[in-house]
XYZ file of C-alpha atoms in Angstrom:
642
model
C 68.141 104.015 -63.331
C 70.133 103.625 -60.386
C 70.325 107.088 -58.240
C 71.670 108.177 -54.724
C 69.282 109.442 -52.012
C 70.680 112.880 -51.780
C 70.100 112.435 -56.498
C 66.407 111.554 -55.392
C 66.552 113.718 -52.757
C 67.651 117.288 -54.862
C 64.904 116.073 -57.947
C 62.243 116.114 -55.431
C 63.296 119.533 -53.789
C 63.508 121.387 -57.226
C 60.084 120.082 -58.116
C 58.045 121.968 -55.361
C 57.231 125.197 -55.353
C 59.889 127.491 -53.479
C 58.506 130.577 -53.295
C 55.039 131.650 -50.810
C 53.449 133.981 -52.597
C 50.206 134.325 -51.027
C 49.148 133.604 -47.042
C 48.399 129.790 -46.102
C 46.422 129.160 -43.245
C 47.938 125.451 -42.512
C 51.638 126.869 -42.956
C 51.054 130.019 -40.369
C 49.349 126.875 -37.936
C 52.692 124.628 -38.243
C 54.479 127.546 -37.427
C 52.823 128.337 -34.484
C 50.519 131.071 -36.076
C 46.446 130.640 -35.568
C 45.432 133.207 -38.573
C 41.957 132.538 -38.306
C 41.351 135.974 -40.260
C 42.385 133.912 -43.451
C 39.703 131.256 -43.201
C 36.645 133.671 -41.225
C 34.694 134.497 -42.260
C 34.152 132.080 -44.553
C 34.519 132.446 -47.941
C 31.423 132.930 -50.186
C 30.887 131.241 -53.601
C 29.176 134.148 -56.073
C 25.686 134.126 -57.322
C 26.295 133.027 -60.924
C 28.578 130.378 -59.801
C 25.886 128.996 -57.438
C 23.628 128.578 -60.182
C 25.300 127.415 -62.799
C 26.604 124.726 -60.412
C 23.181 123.898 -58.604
C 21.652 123.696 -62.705
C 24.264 121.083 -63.374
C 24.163 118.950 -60.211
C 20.293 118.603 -61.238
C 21.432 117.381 -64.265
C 23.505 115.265 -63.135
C 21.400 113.411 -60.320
C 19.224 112.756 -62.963
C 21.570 110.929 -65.430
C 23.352 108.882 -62.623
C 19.094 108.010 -61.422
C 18.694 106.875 -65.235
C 21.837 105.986 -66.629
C 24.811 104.374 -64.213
C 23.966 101.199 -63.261
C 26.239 100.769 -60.314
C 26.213 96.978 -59.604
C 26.688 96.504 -63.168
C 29.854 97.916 -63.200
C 30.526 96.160 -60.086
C 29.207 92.722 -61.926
C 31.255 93.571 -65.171
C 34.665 95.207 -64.188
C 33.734 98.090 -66.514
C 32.313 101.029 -67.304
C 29.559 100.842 -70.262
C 30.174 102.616 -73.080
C 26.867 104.022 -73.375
C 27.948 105.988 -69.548
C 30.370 107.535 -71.205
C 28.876 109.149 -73.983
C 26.068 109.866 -71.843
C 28.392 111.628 -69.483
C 30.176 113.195 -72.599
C 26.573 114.722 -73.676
C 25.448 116.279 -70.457
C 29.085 117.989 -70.273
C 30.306 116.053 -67.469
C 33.738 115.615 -69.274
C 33.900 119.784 -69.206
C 33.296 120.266 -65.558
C 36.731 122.143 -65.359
C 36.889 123.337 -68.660
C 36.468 127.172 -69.430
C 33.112 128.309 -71.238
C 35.434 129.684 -73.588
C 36.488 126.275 -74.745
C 33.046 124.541 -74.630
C 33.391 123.579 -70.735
C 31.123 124.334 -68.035
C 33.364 126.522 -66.197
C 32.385 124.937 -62.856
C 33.702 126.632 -60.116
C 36.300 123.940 -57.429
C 33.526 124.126 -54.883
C 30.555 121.998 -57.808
C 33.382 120.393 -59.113
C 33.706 118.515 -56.010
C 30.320 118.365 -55.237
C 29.537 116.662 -58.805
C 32.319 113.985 -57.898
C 30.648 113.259 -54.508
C 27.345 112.668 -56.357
C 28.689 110.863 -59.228
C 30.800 108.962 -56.994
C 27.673 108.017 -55.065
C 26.144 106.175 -57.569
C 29.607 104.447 -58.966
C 32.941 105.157 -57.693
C 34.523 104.337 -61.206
C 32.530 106.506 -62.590
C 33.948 109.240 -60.491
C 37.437 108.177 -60.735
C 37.209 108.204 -64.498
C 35.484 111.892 -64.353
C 38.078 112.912 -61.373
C 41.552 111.477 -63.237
C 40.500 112.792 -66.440
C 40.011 116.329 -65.080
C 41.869 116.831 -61.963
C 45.312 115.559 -63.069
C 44.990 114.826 -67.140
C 45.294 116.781 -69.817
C 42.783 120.229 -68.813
C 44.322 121.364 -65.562
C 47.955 121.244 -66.375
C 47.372 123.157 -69.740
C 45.025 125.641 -67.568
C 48.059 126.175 -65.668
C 50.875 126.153 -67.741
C 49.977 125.501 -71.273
C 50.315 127.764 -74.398
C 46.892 129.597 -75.341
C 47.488 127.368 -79.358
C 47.697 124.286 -76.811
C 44.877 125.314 -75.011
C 43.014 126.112 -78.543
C 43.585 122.900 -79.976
C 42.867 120.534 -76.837
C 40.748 122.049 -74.431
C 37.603 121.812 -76.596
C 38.474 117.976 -77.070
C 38.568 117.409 -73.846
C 35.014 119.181 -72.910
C 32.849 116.892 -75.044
C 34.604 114.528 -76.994
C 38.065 113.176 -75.510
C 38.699 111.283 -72.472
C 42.141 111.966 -70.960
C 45.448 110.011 -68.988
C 47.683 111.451 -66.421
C 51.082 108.908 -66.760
C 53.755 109.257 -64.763
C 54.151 105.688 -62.552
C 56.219 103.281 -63.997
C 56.970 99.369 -62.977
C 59.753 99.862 -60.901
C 59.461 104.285 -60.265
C 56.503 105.414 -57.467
C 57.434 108.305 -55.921
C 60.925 108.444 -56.506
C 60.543 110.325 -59.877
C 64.581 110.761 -60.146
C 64.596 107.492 -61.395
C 62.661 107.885 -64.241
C 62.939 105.735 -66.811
C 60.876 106.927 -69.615
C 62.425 108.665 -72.559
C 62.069 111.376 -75.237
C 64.879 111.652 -76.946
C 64.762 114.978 -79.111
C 64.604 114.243 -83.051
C 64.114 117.317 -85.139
C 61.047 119.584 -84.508
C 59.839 116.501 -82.453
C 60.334 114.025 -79.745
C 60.702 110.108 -79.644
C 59.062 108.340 -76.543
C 60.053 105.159 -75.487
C 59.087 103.374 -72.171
C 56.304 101.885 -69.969
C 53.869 103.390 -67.414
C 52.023 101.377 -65.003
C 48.709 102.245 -63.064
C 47.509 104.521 -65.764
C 43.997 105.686 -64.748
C 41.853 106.158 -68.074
C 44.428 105.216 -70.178
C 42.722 102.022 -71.339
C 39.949 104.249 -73.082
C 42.187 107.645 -73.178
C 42.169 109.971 -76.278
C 44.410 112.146 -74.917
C 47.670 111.106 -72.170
C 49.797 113.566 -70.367
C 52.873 111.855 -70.542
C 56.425 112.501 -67.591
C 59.563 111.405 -70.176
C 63.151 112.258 -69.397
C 64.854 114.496 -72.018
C 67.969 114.065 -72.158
C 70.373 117.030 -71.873
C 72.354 117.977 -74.995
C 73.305 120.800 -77.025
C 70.150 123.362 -77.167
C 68.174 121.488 -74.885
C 68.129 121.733 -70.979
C 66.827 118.243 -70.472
C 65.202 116.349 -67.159
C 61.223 115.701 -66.634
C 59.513 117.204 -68.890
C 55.935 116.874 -69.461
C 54.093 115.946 -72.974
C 50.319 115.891 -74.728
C 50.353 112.892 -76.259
C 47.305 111.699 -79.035
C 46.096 108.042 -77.385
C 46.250 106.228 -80.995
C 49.834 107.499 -81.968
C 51.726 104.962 -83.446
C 53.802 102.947 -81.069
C 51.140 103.248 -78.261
C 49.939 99.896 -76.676
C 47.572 98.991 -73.738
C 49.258 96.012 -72.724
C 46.965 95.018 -69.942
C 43.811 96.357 -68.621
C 44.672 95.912 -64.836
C 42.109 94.392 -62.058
C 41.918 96.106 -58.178
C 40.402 94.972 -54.921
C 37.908 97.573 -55.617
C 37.069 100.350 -58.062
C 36.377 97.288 -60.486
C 35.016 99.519 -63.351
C 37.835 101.648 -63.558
C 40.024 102.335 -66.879
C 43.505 100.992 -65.786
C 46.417 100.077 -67.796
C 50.080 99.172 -68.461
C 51.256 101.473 -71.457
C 53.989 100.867 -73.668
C 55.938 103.406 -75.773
C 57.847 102.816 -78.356
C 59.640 105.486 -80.619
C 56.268 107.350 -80.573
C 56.553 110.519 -82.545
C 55.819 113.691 -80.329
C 55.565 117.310 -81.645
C 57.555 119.865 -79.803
C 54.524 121.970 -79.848
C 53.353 119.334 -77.662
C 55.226 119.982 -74.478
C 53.966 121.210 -71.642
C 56.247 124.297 -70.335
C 59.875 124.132 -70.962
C 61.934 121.126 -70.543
C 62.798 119.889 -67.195
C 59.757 121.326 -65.624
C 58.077 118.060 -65.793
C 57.551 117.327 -61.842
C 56.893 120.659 -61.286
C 53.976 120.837 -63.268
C 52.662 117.972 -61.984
C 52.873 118.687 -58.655
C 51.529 121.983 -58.528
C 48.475 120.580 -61.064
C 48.087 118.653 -57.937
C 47.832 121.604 -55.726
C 43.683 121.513 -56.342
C 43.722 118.166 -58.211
C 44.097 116.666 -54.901
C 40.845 118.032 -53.335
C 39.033 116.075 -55.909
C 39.310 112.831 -53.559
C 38.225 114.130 -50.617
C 35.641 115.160 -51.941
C 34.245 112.009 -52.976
C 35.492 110.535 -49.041
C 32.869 113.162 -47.934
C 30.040 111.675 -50.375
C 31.062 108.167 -49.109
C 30.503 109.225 -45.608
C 27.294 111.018 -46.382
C 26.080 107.356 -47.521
C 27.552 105.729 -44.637
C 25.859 107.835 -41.813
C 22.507 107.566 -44.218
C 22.822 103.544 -44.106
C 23.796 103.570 -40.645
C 20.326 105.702 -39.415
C 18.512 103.487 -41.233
C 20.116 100.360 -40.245
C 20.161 101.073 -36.439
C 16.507 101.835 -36.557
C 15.170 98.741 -38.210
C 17.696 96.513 -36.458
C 16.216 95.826 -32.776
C 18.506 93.779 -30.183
C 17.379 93.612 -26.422
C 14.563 95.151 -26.637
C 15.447 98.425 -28.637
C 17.247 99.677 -31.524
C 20.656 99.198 -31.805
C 21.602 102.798 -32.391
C 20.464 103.140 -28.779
C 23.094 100.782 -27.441
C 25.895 103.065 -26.487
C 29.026 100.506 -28.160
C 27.060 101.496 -31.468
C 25.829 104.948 -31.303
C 29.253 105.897 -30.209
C 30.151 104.611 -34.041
C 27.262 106.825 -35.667
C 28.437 109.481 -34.100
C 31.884 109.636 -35.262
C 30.632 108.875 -38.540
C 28.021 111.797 -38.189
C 30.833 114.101 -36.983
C 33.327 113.096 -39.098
C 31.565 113.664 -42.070
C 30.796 116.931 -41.153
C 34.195 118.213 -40.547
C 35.874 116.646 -43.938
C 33.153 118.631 -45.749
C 33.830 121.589 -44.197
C 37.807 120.918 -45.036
C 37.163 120.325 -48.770
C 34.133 123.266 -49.417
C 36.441 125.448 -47.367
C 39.896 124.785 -49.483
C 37.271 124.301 -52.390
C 36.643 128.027 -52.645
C 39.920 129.267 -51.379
C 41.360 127.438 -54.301
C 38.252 129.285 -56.434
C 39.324 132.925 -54.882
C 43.049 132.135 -55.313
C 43.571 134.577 -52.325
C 45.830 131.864 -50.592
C 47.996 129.458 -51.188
C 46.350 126.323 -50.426
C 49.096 123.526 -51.341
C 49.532 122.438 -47.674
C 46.040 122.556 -47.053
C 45.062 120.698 -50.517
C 47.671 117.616 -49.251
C 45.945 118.172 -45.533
C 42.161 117.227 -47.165
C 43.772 114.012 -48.849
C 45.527 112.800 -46.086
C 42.780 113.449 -43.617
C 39.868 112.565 -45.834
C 41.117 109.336 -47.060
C 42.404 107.859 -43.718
C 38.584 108.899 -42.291
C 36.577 107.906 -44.857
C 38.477 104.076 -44.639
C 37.567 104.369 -40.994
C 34.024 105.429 -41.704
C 33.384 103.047 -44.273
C 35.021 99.824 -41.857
C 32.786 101.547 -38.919
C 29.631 101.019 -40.843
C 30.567 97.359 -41.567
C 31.090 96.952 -38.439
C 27.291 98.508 -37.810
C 26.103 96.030 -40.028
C 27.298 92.991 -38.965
C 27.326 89.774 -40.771
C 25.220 92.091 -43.724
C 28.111 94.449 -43.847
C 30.612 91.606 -44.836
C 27.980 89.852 -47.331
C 27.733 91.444 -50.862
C 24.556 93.624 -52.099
C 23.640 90.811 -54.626
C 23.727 88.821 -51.796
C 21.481 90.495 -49.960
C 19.074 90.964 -52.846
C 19.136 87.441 -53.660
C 17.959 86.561 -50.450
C 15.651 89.025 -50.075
C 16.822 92.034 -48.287
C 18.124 95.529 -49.260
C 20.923 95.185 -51.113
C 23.400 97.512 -49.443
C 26.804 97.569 -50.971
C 28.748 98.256 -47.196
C 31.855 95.542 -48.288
C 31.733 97.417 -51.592
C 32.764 100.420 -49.965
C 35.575 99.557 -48.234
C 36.901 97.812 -51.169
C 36.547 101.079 -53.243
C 37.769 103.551 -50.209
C 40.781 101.271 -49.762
C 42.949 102.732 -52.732
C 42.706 106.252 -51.521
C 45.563 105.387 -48.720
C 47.556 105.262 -51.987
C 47.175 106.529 -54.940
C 47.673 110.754 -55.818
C 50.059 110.248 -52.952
C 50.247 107.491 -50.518
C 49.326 108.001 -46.974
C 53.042 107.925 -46.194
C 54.443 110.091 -49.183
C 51.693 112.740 -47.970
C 53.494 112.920 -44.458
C 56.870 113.396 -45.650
C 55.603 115.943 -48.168
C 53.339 117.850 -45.704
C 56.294 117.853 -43.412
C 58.551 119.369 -45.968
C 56.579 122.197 -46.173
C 55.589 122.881 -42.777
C 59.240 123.072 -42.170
C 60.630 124.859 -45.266
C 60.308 128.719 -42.940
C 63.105 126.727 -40.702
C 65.257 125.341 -43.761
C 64.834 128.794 -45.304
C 66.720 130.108 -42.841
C 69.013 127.083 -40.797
C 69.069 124.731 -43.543
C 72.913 125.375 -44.570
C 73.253 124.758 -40.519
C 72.586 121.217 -40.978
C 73.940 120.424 -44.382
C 77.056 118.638 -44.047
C 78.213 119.916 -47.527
C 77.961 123.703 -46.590
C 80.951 125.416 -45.965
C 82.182 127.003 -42.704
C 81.811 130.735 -44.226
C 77.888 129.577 -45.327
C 77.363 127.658 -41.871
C 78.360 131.229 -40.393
C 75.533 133.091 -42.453
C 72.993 130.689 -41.583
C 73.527 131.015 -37.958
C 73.527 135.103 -37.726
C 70.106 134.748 -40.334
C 68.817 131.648 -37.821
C 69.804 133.644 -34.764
C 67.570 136.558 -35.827
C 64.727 134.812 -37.000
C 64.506 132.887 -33.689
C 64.915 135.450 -31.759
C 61.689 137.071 -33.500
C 59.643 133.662 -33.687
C 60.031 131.964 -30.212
C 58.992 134.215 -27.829
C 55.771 134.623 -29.724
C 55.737 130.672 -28.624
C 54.755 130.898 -25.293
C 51.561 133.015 -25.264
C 48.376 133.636 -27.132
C 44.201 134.082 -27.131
C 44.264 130.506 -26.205
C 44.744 131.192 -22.889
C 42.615 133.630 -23.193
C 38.602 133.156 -21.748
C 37.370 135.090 -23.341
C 39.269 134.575 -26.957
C 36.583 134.052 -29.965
C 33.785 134.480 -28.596
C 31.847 134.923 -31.367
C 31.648 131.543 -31.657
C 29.845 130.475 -28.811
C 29.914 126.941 -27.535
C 33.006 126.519 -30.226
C 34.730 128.779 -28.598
C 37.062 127.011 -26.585
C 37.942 124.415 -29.358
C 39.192 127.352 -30.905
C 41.612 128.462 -28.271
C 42.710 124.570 -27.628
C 43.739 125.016 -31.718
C 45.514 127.871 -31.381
C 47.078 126.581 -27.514
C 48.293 123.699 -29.597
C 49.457 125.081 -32.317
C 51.772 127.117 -30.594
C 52.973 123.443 -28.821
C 52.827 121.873 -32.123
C 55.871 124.677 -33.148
C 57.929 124.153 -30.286
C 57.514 120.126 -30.462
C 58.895 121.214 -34.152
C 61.992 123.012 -33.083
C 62.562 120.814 -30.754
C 62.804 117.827 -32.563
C 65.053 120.133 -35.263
C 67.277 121.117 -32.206
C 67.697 117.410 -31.279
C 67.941 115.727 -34.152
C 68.794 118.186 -37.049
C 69.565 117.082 -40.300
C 68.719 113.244 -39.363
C 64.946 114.820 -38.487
C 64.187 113.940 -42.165
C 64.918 110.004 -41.096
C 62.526 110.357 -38.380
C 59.596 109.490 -40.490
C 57.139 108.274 -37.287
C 57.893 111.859 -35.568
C 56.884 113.622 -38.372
C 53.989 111.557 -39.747
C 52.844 112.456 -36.070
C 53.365 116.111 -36.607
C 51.577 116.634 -40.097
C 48.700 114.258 -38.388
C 48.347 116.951 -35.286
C 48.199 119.411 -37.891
C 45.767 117.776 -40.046
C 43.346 117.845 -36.814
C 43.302 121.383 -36.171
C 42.933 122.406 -39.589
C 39.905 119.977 -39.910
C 38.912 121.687 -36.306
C 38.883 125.116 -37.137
C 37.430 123.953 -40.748
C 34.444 122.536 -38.881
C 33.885 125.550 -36.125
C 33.918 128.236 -39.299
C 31.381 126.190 -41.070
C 29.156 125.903 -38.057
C 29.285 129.575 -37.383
C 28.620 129.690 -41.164
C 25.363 127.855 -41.296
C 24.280 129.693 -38.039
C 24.585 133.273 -39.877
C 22.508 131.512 -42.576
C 19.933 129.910 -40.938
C 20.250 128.089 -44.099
C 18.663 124.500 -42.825
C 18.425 122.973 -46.174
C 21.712 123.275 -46.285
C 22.606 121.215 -42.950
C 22.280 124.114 -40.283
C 19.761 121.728 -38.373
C 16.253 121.914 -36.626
C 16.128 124.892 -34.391
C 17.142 128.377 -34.003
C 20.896 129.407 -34.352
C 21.907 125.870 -36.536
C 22.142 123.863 -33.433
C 22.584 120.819 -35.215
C 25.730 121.915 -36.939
C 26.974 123.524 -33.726
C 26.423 119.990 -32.448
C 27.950 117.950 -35.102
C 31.398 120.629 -34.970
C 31.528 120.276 -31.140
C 31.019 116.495 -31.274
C 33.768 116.566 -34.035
C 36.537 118.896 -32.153
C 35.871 116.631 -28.988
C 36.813 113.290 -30.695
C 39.848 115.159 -32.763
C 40.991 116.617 -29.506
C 40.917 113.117 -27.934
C 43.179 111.846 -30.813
C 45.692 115.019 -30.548
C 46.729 114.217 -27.281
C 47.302 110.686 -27.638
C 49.421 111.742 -31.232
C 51.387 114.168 -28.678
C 52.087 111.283 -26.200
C 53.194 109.452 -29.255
C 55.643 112.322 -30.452
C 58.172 111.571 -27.816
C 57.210 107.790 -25.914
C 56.664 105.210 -28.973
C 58.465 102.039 -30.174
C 60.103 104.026 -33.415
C 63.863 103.203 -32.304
C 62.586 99.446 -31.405
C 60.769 98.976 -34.587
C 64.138 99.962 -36.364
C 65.716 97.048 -34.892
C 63.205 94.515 -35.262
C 63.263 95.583 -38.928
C 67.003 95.009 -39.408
C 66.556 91.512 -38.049
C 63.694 91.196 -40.227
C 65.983 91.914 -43.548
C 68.627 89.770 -41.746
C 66.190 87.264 -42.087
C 66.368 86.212 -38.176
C 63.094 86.041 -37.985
C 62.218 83.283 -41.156
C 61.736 80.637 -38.700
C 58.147 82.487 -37.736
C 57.272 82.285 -41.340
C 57.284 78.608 -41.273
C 53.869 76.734 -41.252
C 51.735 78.084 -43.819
C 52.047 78.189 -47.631
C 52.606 80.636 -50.390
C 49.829 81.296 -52.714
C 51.722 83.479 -54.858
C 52.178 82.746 -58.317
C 55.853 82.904 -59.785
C 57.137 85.289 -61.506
C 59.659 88.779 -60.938
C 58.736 91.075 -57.965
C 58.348 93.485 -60.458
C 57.943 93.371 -64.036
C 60.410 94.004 -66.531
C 60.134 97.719 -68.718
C 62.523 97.191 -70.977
C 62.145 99.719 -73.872
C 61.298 98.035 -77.282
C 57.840 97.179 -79.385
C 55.171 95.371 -77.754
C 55.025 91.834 -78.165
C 51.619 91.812 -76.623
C 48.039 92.458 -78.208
C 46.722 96.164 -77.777
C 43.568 97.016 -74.997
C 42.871 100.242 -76.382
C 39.020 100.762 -76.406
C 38.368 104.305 -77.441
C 34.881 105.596 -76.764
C 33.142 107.078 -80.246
């Protein structure tokens, strides 16, 4: 499908959510707003959910001890099918499936923590567990399914069937107004034709959530629209089981539709609410991946204490040489602070007292960028071991310690469940929708004169209110949050800067206005300042949180008060507040306008003479592959687990 920007530009807008219905604590800090009273105290998980989480966890520990055999899956490129049905017997498949329906009813808080720990032991593992859960077939029919779909599939998808989240095709990412894939209304049901790329489970999926493109006709609205498909319909075919740089073991296809027969009964909401669905199932789905960046940098700071004692160098350990421990401690402080982002988001998402879409996109962003730079930090630790492979190792004769591994594995969360750079623009979107709510028709070239003249009295007013509130606050306050001790003055430099963050914002909307949305390096800079001080304040509420417990099982530390974790969140806020300034220097001196240039000479293709000298190992073939609709001329992959 060919589509304009502003096309692609309107699908995208009437997919998110419009409307704030509850408080969010990221939105209030891109505004300007430090509302710590919606994040402290923090929020407490009840009893019963605590131990029905803390039963299964010890379940589960014990099957990934006895059952996954990581470096097999690494060896083989798959998952054995003995794992799964394991996983299917000790529930693992129900983790976010109601009791009602056969699930375990775990609350978002042990659902993340099981990922972390399954993830732990095989990253495939987790990815099957996490794709099958967070974004197939359970959470959007908890959301917005009918209680017969619910009946019917729920139940499957707690012990029995593994499920698919489709909505990538060859030539769509995330520009979903050119969607390609089609369900064509026949009678009381739906014909699908099409091909999806990237389809995580959907080699051994039972059950696919499937994005098709109804078209509009006489009694039906048409657009996106989102379907439960059965995995061994008729017309279905795994065309390839597709191989990554890392997460070797996991489930992913190409599938082909064609003319598969869908019932009505199987959509999900009404038709054209397709995107919609998906995105908001991605509201919590997202905090599923941080969540298993905070488990990978659990293992890395565990490898790196134990590396940097054993390894000597000049006469002492290696930790002790400050070019190293500076490393460990970034990984040590690091990991602290993402957990306190995701178990903080975690059980807002379980209270459903805020609205935590901004902050649920926040965790992704910030988790996967850190846990990539924790996982390349501890290869770095390691040396010449952390570039050779755990069999390796072990074949040689030392520990086999799967460091390369990581970073192979890590490496796809910059992409996938939003890329790194479709996160910025979409976090930016949001923290600026209070200022397109109410100037947006100022800087819309297709507005009218009378509607550019209603915007400015309704702008004019709700400036007037919001900027004087700008230029003072508790930051500058000594003796602001004291409560917090030692943290306290991290917490006034986050609410200082959030108040600069705002006027950097309006700023930037004053000088650029409606091209702001072009300026993709200003605002990827914005979201990442924001991402910092909600991982900041995450971190101080956590530490005060573990102080009021004393709880030092838990990570409060050796001595009175939970030194350690005061440590560990001052540490933390100290690095982040390093980085903030040098993002803020960034917002306004940078190469952006340069880098434009050099990129139109690049597509002018004045620069092909530097290309010369080397040779293309590329195979032949089309940039990208061809998804014509028709039958498969290619053998099916399919593998269902039984």
């Amino acid at each position: 499908m060919t589509v304009t920007e502003r096309e692609a530009r309107e699908v995208a807008e009437a997919a998110r959510e419009q409307d704030w219905r509850k408080p969010s604590f990221a939105k209030e800090l891109f505004l300007g707003r430090f509302r710590l009273d919606l994040i402290h105290p923090h929020p407490e998980a009840e009893a019963e959910s605590v131990r029905r989480g803390e039963k299964f966890l010890a379940t589960l520990r014990d099957f990934c001890m006895s059952s996954i055999d990581g470096p097999l899956i690494e060896r083989e490129s798959r998952i054995p099918d003995e794992v799964m049905r394991g996983l299917k017997e000790i529930g693992a498949l129900g983790m976010k499936v109601g009791t009602e329906y056969g699930g375990l009813g775990l609350s978002q808080v042990y659902y993340n923590k099981a990922l972390a720990l399954v993830s732990s032991a095989s990253p495939a593992v987790g990815a099957l567990l996490s794709a099958h859960q967070s974004i197939g077939v359970p959470q959007p029919l908890k959301l917005f399914g009918t209680q017969e779909q619910r009946d019917a599939f729920l139940p499957r998808c707690a012990s029995t069937d593994i499920s698919a989240f489709l909505l990538t095709e060859p030539d769509v990412g995330s520009d979903p107004a050119r969607l390609a894939t089609s369900a064509v209304p026949d009678g009381e049901d739906y014909l699908l034709d099409g091909v999806k790329l990237w389809t995580t489970n959907g080699v051994v999926a039972d059950l696919l959530v499937v994005m098709a493109r109804v078209p509009a006709g006489e009694g039906h609205r048409g657009g996106v629209s989102a379907f439960v498909v059965e995995g061994d319909s008729p017309g279905i075919t795994v065309e390839n089981r597709n191989a990554f740089m890392g997460l070797r073991g996991l489930e992913n296809g190409v599938t082909r539709f064609h003319q598969v027969r869908v019932p009505a009964a199987n959509r999900i909401g009404p038709e054209g609410a397709g995107l919609k669905i998906a995105l908001t199932t991605l509201n919590t789905g997202r905090l599923s991946l941080p969540a298993t960046c905070v488990g990978s940098g659990k293992w890395c700071l565990k490898i790196a204490r134990e590396w940097t004692e054993a390894r000597v160098q000049w006469g002492k350990p290696v930790a002790k040489h400050e070019a190293v421990g500076g490393k460990m401690s970034f990984i040590a402080a690091t990991t602290f602070a993402l957990e306190a982002v995701v178990d903080l988001s975690s059980q807002m998402a379980d209270e459903e007292r805020n609205d935590i879409r901004i902050e649920a996109a926040l965790a992704k962003l910030f988790g996967s960028e850190m846990a990539w730079r924790m996982a390349d930090e501890l290869v770095q630790i390691r040396g010449g071991r952390g570039f050779e492979t755990a069999e390796s190792l072990a074949a040689r004769g030392e520990r086999g310690v799967p460091a390369e591994q990581l970073l192979r594995d890590l490496r796809i969360n910059r992409i996938f469940e939003g890329s790194t750079e479709i996160m910025h623009l979409l976090i930016a979107r949001e923290a600026v929708d209070a200022h397109l709510s109410v100037a947006g028709d100022l800087i819309d070239p297709e507005k009218s004169v009378s509607d550019k003249g209603k915007a400015a009295v309704a702008a004019g007013g709700f400036y007037a209110r919001w900027l004087p509130r700008l230029v003072a606050g508790p930051g500058q306050l000594p003796g602001a949050y004291t409560e917090f001790d030692t943290l306290a003055p991290h917490l006034r430099y986050v609410e200082r800067t959030a108040r600069k963050l705002a006027r950097s914002t309006f700023y930037a909307m004053s000088r650029w206005q409606g091209k702001l949305e072009t300026k993709q390096g200003f605002l990827a800079r914005i979201v990442d300042i924001g991402a910092e001080l909600f991982a900041m304040s995450a971190a101080c509420v956590r530490a005060d949180k573990l102080r009021a417990e004393g709880d030092w099982a838990a990570g409060a530390g050796e001595g009175p008060g939970g030194q350690a974790a005061y440590q560990l969140a001052d540490a933390f806020c100290r690095q982040s507040r390093i980085r903030v300034e040098e993002l803020f220097g960034r917002l306004w001196h940078n190469t952006d306008d340069l880098d434009r240039s050099v990129v139109r000479g690049i597509l002018a293709g004045s620069y092909t003479w530097l290309e010369e000298g080397v040779i293309d190992a590329s195979t032949e073939g089309p940039w990208i592959a061809d998804a014509t609709p028709g039958p498969s001329t290619r053998e099916n992959v399919h593998r269902p687990i039984r």
